[in-house]
Short mmCIF file of C-alpha atoms in Angstrom, two decimals:
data_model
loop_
_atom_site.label_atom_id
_atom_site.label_comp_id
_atom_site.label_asym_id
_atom_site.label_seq_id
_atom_site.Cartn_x
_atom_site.Cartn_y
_atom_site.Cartn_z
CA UNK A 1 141.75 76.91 150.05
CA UNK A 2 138.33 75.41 150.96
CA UNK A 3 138.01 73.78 154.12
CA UNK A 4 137.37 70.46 152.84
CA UNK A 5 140.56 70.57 150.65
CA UNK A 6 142.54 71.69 153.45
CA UNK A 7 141.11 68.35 155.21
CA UNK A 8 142.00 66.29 153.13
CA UNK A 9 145.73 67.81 152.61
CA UNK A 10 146.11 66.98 156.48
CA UNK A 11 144.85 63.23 155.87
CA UNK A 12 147.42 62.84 153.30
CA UNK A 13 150.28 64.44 154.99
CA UNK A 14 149.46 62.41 158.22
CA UNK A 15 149.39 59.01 155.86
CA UNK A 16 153.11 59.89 154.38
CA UNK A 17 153.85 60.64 158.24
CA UNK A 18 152.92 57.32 159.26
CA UNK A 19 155.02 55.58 156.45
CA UNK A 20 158.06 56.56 157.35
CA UNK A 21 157.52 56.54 161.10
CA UNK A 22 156.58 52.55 160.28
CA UNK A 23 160.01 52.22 158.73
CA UNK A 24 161.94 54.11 161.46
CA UNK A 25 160.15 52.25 163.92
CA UNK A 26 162.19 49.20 166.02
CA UNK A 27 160.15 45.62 166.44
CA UNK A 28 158.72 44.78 169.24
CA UNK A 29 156.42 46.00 172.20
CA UNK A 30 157.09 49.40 171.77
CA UNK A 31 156.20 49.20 167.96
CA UNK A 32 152.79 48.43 169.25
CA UNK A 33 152.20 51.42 171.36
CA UNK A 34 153.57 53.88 168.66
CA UNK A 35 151.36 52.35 166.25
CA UNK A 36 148.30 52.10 168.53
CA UNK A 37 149.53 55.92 169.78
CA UNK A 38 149.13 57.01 165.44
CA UNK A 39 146.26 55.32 164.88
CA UNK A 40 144.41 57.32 167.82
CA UNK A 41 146.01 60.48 166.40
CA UNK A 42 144.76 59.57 163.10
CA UNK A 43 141.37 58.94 164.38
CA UNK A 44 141.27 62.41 166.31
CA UNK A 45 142.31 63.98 162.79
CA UNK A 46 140.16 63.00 160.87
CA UNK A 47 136.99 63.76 163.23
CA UNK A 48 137.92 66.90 164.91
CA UNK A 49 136.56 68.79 161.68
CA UNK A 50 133.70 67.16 160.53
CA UNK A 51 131.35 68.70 163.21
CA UNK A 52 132.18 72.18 161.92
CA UNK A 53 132.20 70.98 158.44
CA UNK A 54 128.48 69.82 158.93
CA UNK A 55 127.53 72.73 160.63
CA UNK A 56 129.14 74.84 157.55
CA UNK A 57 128.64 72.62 154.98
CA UNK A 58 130.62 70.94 152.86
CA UNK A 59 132.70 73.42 150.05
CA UNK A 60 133.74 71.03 147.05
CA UNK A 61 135.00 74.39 145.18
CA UNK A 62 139.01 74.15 144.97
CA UNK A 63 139.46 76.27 142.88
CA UNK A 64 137.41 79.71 144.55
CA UNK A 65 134.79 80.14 142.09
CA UNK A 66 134.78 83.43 140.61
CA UNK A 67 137.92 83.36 138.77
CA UNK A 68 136.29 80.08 136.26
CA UNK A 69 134.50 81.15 133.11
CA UNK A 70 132.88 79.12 130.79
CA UNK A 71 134.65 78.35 127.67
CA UNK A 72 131.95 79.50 125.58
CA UNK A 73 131.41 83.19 127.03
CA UNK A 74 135.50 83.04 126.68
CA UNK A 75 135.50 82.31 122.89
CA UNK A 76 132.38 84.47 122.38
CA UNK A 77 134.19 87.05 123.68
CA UNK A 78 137.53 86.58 121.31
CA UNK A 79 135.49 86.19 118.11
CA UNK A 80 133.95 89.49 119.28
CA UNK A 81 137.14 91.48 119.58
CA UNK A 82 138.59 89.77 116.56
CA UNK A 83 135.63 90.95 114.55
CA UNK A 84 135.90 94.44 116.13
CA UNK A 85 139.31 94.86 115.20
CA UNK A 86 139.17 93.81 111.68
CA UNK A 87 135.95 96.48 111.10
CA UNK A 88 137.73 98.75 112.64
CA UNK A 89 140.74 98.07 110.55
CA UNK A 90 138.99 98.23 107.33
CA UNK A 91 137.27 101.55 108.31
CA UNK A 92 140.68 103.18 108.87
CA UNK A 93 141.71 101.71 105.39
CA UNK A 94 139.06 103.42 103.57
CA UNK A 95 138.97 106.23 105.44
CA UNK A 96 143.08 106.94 104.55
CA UNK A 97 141.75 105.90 100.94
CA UNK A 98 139.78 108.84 100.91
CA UNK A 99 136.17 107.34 102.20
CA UNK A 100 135.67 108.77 105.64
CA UNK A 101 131.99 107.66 107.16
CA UNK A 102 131.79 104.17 105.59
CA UNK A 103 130.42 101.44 108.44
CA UNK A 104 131.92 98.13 107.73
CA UNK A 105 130.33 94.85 109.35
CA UNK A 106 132.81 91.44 109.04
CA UNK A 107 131.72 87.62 109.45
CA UNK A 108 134.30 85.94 110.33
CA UNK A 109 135.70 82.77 108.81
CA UNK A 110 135.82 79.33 111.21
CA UNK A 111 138.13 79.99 114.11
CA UNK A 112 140.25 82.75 112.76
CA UNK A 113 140.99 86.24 111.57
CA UNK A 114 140.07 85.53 107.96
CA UNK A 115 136.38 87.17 107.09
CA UNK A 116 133.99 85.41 105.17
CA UNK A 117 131.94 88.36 104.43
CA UNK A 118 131.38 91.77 104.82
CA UNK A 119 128.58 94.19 104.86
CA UNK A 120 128.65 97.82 103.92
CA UNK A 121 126.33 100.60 105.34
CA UNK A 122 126.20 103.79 103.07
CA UNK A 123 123.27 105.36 104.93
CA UNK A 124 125.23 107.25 107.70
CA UNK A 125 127.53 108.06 105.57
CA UNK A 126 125.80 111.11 103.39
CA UNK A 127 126.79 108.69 99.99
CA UNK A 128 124.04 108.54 98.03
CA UNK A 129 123.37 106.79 94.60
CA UNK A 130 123.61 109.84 92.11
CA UNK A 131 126.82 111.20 93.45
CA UNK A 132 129.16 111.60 90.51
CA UNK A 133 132.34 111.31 92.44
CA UNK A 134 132.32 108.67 94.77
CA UNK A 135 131.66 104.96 93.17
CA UNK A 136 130.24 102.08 95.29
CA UNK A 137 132.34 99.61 93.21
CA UNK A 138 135.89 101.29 94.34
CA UNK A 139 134.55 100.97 97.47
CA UNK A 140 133.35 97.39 97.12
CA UNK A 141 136.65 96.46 95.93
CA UNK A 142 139.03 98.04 98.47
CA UNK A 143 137.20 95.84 100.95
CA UNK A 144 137.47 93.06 99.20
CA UNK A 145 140.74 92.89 98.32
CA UNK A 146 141.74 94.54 101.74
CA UNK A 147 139.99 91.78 103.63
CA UNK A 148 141.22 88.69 100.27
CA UNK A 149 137.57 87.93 99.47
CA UNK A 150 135.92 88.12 96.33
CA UNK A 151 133.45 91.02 95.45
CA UNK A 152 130.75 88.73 95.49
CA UNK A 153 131.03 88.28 99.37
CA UNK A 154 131.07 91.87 99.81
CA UNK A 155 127.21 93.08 100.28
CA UNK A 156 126.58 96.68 100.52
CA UNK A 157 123.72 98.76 102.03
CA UNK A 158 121.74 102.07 101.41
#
């Protein structure tokens, strides 16, 4: 806890204090010496740290500092591992469809873990256009219907 919370903590406790030793207190003469007895107590409170909390400075940070990110970097961060996950997802369908090698890139819908499109890379993947036996389309359409999108928003590469 920062020093100037901690301050403040002992102002308010001393303030409750001084309630209920009001109440408890009997009328009188002696009522004014208890009271003038607090209020010199309270004085000596609340000045006994200032002169090391100039010298210091003041720390306004209650809640330490390093432990507060930013929102953004926070949701940057989830849309990143959401869109990780579904690629990687995809990949592993195709690859137990028979299509080992194909690189999948997602966009991801507003918010959630719906994609909006995808992207297909065939270079790294030793496919090339005049192969008999393996057809871009079958692979177009596993990812689409895999990720519920239609084959238009499916783009492919290479």
């Amino acid at each position: 806890m920062s020093s100037f919370a901690a301050w403040g903590l002992t102002i308010l406790g001393l303030a409750v204090t001084t309630t209920i030793a009001e109440m408890l207190l009997p009328q009188g003469k002696t009522r004014k010496v208890i009271r003038s007895c607090i209020a010199t107590v309270t004085v000596l409170l609340i000045v006994t740290p200032l002169p090391q909390m100039l010298k210091s400075g003041f720390d306004f940070d209650f809640f330490g500092g390093d432990g507060i990110e930013t929102d953004g970097k926070y949701i940057e961060y989830v849309d990143d591992a959401k869109r990780k996950m579904i690629e990687q997802s995809v990949e592993e369908y195709l690859r137990q469809s028979g299509y080992d090698g194909v690189i999948v890139s997602v966009e991801l819908g507003d918010g959630g873990f719906t994609a909006k499109s995808a992207s297909i890379k065939f270079d790294e993947t030793g496919i090339t256009e005049n192969d008999a036996h393996i057809h871009k389309s079958e692979i177009i359409k596993l990812v689409a219907e895999y990720l519920r999108l239609g084959e238009e928003a499916v783009m492919t590469y290479g």
